[in-house]
Tab-separated table of C-alpha atoms and ligand atoms in Angstrom:
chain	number	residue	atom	x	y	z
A	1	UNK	CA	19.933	-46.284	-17.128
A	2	UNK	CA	21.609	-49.614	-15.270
A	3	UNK	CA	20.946	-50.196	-12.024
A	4	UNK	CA	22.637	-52.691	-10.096
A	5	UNK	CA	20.347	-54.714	-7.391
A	6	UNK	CA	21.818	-56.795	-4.156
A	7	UNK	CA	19.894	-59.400	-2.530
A	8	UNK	CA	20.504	-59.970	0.710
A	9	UNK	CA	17.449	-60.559	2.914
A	10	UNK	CA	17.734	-64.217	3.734
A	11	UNK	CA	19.478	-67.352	2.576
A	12	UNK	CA	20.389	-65.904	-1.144
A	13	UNK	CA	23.306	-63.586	-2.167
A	14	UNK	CA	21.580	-61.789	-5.138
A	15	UNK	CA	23.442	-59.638	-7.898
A	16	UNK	CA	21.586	-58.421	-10.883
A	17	UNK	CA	21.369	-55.866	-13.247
A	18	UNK	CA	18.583	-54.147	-14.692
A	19	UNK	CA	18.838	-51.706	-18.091
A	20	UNK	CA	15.494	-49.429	-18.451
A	21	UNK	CA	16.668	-50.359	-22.160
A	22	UNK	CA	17.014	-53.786	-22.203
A	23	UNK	CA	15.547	-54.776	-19.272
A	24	UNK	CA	17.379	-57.760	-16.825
A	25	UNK	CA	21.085	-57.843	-18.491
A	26	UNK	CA	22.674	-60.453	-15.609
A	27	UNK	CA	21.437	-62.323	-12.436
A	28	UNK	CA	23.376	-63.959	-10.473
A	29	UNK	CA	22.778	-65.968	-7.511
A	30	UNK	CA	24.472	-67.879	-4.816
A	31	UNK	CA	22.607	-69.927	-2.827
A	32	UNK	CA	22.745	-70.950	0.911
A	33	UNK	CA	20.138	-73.750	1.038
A	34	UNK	CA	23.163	-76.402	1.448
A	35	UNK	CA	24.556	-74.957	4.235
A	36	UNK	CA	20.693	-74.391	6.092
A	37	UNK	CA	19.717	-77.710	4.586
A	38	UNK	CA	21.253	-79.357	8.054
A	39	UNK	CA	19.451	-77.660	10.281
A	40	UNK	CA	15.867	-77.839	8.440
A	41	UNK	CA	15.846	-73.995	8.180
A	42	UNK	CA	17.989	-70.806	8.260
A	43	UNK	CA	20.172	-70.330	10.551
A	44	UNK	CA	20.076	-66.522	11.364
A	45	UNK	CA	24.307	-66.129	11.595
A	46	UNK	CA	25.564	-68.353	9.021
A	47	UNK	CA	23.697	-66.479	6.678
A	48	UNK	CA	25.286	-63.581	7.145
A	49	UNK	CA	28.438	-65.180	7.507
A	50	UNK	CA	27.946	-66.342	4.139
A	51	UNK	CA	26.608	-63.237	2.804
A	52	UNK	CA	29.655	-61.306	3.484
A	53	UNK	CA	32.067	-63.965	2.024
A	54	UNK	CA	29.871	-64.355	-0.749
A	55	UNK	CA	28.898	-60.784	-1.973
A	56	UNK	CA	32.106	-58.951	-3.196
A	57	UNK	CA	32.598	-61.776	-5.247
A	58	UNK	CA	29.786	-62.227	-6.998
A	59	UNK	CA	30.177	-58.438	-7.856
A	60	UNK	CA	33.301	-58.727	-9.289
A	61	UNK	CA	31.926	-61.516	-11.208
A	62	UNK	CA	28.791	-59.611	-12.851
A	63	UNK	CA	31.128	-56.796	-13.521
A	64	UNK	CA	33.963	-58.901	-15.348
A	65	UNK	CA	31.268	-61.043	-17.230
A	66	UNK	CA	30.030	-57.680	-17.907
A	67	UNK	CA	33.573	-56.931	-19.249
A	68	UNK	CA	33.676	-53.807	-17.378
A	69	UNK	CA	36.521	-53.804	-14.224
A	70	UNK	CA	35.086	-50.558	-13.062
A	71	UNK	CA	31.483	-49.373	-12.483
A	72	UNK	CA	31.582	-46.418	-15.041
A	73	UNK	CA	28.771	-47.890	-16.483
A	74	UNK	CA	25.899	-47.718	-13.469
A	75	UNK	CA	23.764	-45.512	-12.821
A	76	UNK	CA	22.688	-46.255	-9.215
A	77	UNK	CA	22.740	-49.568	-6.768
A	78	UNK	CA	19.506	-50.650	-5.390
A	79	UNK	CA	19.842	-52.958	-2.078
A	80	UNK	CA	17.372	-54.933	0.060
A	81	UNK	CA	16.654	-52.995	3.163
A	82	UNK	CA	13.953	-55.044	4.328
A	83	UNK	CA	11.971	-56.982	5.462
A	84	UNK	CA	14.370	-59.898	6.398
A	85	UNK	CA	17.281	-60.992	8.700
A	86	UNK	CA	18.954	-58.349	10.474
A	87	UNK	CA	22.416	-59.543	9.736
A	88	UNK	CA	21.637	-60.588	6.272
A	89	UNK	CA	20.357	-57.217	5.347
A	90	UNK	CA	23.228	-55.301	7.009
A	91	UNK	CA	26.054	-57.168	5.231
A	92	UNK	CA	24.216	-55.962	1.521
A	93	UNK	CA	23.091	-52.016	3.030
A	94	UNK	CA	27.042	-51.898	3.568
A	95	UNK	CA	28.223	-53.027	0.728
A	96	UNK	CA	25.573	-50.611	-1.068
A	97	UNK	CA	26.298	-47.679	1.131
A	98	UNK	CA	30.290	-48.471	0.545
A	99	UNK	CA	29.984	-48.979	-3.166
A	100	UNK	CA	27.786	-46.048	-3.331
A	101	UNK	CA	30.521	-43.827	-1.622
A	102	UNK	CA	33.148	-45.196	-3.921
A	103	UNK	CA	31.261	-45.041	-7.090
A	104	UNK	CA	30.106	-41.687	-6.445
A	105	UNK	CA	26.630	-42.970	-7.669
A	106	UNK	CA	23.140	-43.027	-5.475
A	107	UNK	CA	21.546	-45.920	-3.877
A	108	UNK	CA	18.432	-46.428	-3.100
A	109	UNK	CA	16.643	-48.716	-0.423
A	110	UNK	CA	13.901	-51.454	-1.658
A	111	UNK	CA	11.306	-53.074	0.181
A	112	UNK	CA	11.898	-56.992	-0.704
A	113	UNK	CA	7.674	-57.775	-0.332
A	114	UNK	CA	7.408	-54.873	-3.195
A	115	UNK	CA	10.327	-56.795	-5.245
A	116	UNK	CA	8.384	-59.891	-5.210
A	117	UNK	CA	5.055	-58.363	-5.694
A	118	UNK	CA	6.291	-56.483	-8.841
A	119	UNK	CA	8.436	-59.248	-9.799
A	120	UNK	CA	5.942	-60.338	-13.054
A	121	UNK	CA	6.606	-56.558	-14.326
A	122	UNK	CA	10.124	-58.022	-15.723
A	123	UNK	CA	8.536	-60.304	-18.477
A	124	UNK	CA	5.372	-58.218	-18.613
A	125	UNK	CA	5.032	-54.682	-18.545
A	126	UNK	CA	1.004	-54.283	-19.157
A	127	UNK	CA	0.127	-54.888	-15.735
A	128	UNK	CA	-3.306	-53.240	-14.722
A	129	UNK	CA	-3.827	-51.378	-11.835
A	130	UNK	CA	-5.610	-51.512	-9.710
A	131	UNK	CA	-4.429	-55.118	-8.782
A	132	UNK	CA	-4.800	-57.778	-6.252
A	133	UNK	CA	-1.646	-59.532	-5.028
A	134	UNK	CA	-1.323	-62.686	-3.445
A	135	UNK	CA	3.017	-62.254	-1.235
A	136	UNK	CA	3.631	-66.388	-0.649
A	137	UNK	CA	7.155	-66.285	0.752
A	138	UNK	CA	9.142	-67.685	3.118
A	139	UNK	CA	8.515	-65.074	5.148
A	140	UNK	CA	4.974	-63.653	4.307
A	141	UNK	CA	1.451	-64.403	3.331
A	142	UNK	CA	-0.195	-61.531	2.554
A	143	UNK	CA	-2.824	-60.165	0.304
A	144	UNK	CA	-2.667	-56.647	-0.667
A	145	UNK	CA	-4.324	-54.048	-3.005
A	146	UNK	CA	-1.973	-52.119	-5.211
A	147	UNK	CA	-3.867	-49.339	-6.754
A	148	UNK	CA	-0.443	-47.862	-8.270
A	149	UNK	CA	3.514	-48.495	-8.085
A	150	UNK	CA	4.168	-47.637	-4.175
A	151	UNK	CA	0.921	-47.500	-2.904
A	152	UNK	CA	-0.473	-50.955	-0.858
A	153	UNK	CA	-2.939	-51.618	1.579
A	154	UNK	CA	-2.740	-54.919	3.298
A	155	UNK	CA	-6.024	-57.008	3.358
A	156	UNK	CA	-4.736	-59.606	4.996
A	157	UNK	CA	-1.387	-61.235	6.871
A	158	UNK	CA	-0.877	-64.858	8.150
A	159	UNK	CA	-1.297	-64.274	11.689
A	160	UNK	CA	1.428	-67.318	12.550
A	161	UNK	CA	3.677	-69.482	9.937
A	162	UNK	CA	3.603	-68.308	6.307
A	163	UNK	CA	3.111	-70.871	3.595
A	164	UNK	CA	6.524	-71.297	2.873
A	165	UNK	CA	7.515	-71.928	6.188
A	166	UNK	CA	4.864	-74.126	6.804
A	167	UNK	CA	5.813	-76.347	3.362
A	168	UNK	CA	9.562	-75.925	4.928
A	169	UNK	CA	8.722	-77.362	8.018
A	170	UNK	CA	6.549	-80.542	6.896
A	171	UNK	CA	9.135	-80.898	4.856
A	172	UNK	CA	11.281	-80.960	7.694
A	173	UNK	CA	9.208	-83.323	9.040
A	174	UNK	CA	8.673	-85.805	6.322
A	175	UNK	CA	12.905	-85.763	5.974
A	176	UNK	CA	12.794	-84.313	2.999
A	177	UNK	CA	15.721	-81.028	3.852
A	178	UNK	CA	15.511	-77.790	3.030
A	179	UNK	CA	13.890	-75.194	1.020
A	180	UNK	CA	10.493	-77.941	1.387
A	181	UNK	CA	8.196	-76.019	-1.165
A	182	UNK	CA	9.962	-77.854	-4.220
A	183	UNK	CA	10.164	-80.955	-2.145
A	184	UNK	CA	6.663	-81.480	-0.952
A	185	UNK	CA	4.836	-80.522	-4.432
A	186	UNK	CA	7.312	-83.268	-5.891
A	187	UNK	CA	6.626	-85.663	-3.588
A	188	UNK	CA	3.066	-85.554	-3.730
A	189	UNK	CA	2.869	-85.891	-7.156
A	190	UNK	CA	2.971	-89.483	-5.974
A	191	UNK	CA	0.560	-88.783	-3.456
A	192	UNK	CA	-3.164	-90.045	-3.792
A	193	UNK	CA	-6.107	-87.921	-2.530
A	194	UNK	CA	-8.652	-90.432	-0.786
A	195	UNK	CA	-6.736	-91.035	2.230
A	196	UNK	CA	-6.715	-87.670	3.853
A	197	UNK	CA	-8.611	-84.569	3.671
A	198	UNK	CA	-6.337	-82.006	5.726
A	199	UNK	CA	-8.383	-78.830	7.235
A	200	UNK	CA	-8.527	-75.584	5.246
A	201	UNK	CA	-7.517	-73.396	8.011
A	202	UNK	CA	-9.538	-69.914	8.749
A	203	UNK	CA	-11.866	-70.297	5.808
A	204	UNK	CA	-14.681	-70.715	8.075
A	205	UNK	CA	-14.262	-67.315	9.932
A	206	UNK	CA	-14.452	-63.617	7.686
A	207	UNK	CA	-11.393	-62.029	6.716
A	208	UNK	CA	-8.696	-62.199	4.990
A	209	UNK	CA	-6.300	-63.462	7.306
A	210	UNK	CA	-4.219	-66.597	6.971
A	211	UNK	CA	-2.555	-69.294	9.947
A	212	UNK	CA	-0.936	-72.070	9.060
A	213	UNK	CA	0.625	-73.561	12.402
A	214	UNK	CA	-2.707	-75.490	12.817
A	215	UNK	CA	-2.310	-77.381	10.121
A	216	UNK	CA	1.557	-78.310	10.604
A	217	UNK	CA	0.483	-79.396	13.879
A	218	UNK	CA	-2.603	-81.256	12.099
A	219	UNK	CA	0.159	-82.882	9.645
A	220	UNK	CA	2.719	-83.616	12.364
A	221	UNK	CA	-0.074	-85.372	14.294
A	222	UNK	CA	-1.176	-87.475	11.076
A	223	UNK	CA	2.325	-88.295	9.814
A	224	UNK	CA	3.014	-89.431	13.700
A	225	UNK	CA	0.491	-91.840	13.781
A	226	UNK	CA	1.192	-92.967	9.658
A	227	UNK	CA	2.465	-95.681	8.652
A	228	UNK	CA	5.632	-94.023	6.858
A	229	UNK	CA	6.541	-95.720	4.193
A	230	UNK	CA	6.970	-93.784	1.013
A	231	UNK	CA	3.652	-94.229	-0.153
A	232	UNK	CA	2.137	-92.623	3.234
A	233	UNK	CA	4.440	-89.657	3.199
A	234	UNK	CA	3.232	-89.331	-0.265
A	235	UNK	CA	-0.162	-89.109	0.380
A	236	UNK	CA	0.578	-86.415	3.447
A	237	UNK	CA	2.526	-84.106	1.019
A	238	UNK	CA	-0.482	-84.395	-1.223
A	239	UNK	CA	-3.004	-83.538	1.628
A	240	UNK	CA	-1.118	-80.894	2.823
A	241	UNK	CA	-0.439	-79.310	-0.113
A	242	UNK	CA	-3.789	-79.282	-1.401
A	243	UNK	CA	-4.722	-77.959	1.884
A	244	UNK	CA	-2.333	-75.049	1.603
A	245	UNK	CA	-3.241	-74.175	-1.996
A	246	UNK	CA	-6.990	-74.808	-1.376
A	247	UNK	CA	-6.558	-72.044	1.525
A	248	UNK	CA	-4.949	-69.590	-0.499
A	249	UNK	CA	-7.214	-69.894	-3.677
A	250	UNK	CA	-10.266	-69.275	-1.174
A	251	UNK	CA	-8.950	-66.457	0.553
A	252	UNK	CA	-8.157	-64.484	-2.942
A	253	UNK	CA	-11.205	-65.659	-4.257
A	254	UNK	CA	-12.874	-63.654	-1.191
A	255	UNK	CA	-10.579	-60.719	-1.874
A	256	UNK	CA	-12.073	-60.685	-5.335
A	257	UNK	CA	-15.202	-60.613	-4.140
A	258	UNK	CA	-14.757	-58.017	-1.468
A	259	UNK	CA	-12.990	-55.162	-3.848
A	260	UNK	CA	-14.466	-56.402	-7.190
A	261	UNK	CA	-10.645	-56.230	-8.299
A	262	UNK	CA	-10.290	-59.195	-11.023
A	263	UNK	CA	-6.821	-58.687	-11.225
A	264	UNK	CA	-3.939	-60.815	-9.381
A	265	UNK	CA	-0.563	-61.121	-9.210
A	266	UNK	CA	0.576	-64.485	-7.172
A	267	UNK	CA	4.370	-63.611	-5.901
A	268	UNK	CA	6.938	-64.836	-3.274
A	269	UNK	CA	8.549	-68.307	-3.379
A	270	UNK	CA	5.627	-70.059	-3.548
A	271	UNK	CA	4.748	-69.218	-6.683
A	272	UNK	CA	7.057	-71.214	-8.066
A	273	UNK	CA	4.876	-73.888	-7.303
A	274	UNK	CA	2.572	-75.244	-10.137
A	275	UNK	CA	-0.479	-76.376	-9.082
A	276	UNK	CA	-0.550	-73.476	-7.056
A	277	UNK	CA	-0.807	-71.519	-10.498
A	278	UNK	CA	-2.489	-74.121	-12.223
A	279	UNK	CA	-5.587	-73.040	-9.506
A	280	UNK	CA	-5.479	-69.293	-9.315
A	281	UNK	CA	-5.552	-69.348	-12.990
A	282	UNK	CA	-8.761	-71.511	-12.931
A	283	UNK	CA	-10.123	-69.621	-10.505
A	284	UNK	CA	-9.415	-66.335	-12.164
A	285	UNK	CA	-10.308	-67.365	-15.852
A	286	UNK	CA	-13.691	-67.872	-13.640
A	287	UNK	CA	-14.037	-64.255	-12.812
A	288	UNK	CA	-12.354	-63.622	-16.580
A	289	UNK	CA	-10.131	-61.787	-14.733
A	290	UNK	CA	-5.996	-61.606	-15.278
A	291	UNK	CA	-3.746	-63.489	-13.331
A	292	UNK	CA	0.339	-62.266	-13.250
A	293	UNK	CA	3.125	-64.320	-12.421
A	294	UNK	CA	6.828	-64.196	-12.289
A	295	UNK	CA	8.913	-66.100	-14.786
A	296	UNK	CA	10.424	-69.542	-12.525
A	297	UNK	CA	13.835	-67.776	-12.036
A	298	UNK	CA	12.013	-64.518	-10.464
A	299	UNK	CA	9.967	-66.503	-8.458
A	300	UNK	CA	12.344	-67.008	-5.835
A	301	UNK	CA	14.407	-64.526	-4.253
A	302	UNK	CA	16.797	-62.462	-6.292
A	303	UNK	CA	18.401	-58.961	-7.288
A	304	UNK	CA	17.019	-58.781	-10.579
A	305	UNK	CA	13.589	-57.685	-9.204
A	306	UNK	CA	15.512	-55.206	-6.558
A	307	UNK	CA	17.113	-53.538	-9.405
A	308	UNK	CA	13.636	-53.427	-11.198
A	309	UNK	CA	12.060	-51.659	-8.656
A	310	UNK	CA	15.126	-49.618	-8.004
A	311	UNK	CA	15.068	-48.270	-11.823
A	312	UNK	CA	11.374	-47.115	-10.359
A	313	UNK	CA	12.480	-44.888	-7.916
A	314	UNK	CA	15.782	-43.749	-8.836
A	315	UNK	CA	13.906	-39.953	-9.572
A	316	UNK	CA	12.540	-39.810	-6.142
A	317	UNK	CA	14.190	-41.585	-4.175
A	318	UNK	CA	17.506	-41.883	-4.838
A	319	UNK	CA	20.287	-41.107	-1.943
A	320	UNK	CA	23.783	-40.161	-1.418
A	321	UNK	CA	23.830	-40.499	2.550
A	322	UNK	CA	26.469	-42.630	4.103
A	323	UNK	CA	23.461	-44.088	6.749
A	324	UNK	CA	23.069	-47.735	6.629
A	325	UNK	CA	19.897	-47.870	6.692
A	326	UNK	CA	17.994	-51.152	6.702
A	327	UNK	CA	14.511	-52.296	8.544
A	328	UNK	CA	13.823	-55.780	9.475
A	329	UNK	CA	10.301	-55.285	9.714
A	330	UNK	CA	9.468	-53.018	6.936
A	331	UNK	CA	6.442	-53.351	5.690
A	332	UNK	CA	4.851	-53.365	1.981
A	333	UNK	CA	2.066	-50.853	3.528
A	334	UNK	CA	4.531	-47.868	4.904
A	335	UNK	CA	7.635	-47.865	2.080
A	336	UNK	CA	8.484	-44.657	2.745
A	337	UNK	CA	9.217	-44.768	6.502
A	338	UNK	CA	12.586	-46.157	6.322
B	1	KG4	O1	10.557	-65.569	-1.601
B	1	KG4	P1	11.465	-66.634	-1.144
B	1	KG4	O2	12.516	-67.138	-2.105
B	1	KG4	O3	12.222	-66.212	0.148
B	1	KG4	C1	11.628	-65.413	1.151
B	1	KG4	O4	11.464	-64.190	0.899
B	1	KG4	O5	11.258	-66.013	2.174
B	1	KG4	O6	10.539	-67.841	-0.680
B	1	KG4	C2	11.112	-69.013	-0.189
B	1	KG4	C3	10.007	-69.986	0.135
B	1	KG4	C4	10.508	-71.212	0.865
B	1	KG4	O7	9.746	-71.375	2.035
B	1	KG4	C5	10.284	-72.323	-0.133
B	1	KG4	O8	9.963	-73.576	0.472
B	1	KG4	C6	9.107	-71.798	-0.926
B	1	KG4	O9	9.371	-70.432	-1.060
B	1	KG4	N1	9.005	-72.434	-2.239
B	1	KG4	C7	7.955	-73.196	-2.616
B	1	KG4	C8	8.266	-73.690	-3.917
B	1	KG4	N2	9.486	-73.193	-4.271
B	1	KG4	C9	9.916	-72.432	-3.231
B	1	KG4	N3	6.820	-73.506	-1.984
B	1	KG4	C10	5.946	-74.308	-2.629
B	1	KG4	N4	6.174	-74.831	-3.850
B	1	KG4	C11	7.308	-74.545	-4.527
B	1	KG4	N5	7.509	-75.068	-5.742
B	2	ZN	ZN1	11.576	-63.382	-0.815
């Protein structure tokens, strides 16, 4: 079975496709961060804007590099319906719904936190379950127990900015442009560790929650009164990220603890980040537990992991109804509300 994914929740025009065969044939991906980069973030209506421009083609283009002109050869189109920008998602629901109408082949609606957080399933199938899973996106930070496919229970949420929005925004501040994640970790590379120790925020209290704005007002406040040359900025991207990282190793350290669960999946765009990796997997070989990841390219947002989950539910959930139906807010904890 091939089942075409589109990716349309935020800044990234995602078109993949996914055989149950041979797992992800083509992903494709065009990506808005040059047109955000200006403005330090996404800007809600370009995306779209971009979106629709941006979609049809790339279609065409996975189906002619496919060699196929028509779509014959699908099974079934799985779409983004959420969470993510309103716009964003409604330009890819239509195109899905239209396609599907035209094709004469179902779609099916997929939850972009469960695309991430089963987005290490497309190099490695032997996943254990139950699992923990740390969701570091631009968007979310959440930890959440999967005890099967489709079932999740959310331990904990960031109660403010999520870690990517927080890197994006230091980033921001530092004049580094947009996405920051990639930015910051290179930066502070150069940084060195014994001029600032950032706070670790909301490790002191129970729980499993997460809030970053504290500390991007703590790093606004530091980098105000800095010195700023490159060295300085250096050492604040260091600080910060450590701080960050530190945060989110502690808090799944304490979700280990709390279920016994020695399994975890780190997913989202911040998992692309190294040392981020580089940590959970210390910390886990120190439980000799298992720790999943995505491959780089899955990391970040894309289609491929839409279609993956889509090839999931096609049996249940597939659907030939010309509602365009898409949910901003949809969360990982109540798929099947949409
Ligand atoms: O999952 P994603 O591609 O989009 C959303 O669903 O939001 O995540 C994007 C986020 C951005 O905030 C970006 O700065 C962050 O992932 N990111 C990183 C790295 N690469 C991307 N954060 C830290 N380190 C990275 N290497
Ligand atoms: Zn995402």
């Amino acid at each position: 079975m091939k089942i075409l994914g589109i990716e349309t929740s935020c800044d990234e025009t995602g078109i993949a496709i996914y055989d149950t065969n041979l797992g992800v044939i083509i992903n494709k991906l065009y990506s808005q961060s040059k047109i955000h980069s200006k403005y330090g973030g996404v800007v809600p209506e370009l995306a779209a804007r971009k979106h629709s421009l941006k979609i049809v083609p790339l279609i065409v283009a996975v189906l002619k590099k496919m060699n196929k002109r028509k779509s014959n050869f699908i099974d079934a189109i799985a779409y983004t319906a959420g969470p993510g920008l309103v716009g964003s998602l409604l330009v890819g629901a239509s195109v899905a719904t239209s396609l599907s109408y035209a094709w004469k082949i179902p779609k099916i609606s997929i939850n972009h936190m469960e695309g991430h957080l089963l987005s290490p399933m497309l190099s490695n199938h032997l996943i254990k379950f139950p699992v923990l899973a740390l969701l570091v996106s631009g968007g979310h930070t959440q930890i959440v127990q999967c005890n099967k496919i489709g079932e999740y229970i959310i331990l904990g949420t960031s109660l403010d900015d999520a870690a990517g929005e927080a890197f994006d925004k230091i980033s921001k501040l530092l004049g580094l442009g947009y996405p920051g994640g990639k930015r910051i970790s290179e930066l502070a590379k150069k940084g060195r560790s014994e001029h600032f120790f950032f706070p670790r925020p909301m490790t002191n209290v129970p729980g499993l929650n997460f809030s970053f704005s504290g500390l991007k007002t703590f790093t606004s406040n530091v980098y105000l009164n800095s010195s700023k040359d490159d060295q300085s900025k250096a050492n604040i991207a260091k600080a910060f990220e450590d701080a960050v990282i530190d945060t989110l190793i502690i808090k799944c350290k304490r979700a280990i603890e709390m279920t016994g669960i020695k399994r975890l999946i780190i997913a989202g765009g911040v998992s692309a980040n190294i040392k981020l990796k580089k940590e959970a997997r210390k910390m886990i070989n120190s439980y000799r537990g298992e720790l999943y990841v995505p491959l780089k390219r899955f990391s970040t947002d894309n289609a491929a992991m839409i279609a993956y989950v889509g090839s999931l539910r096609y049996k249940k959930y597939k659907d030939f109804s010309l509602k365009i139906s898409i949910n901003s807010n949809w969360s990982i904890s109540d798929l099947f509300s949409i």
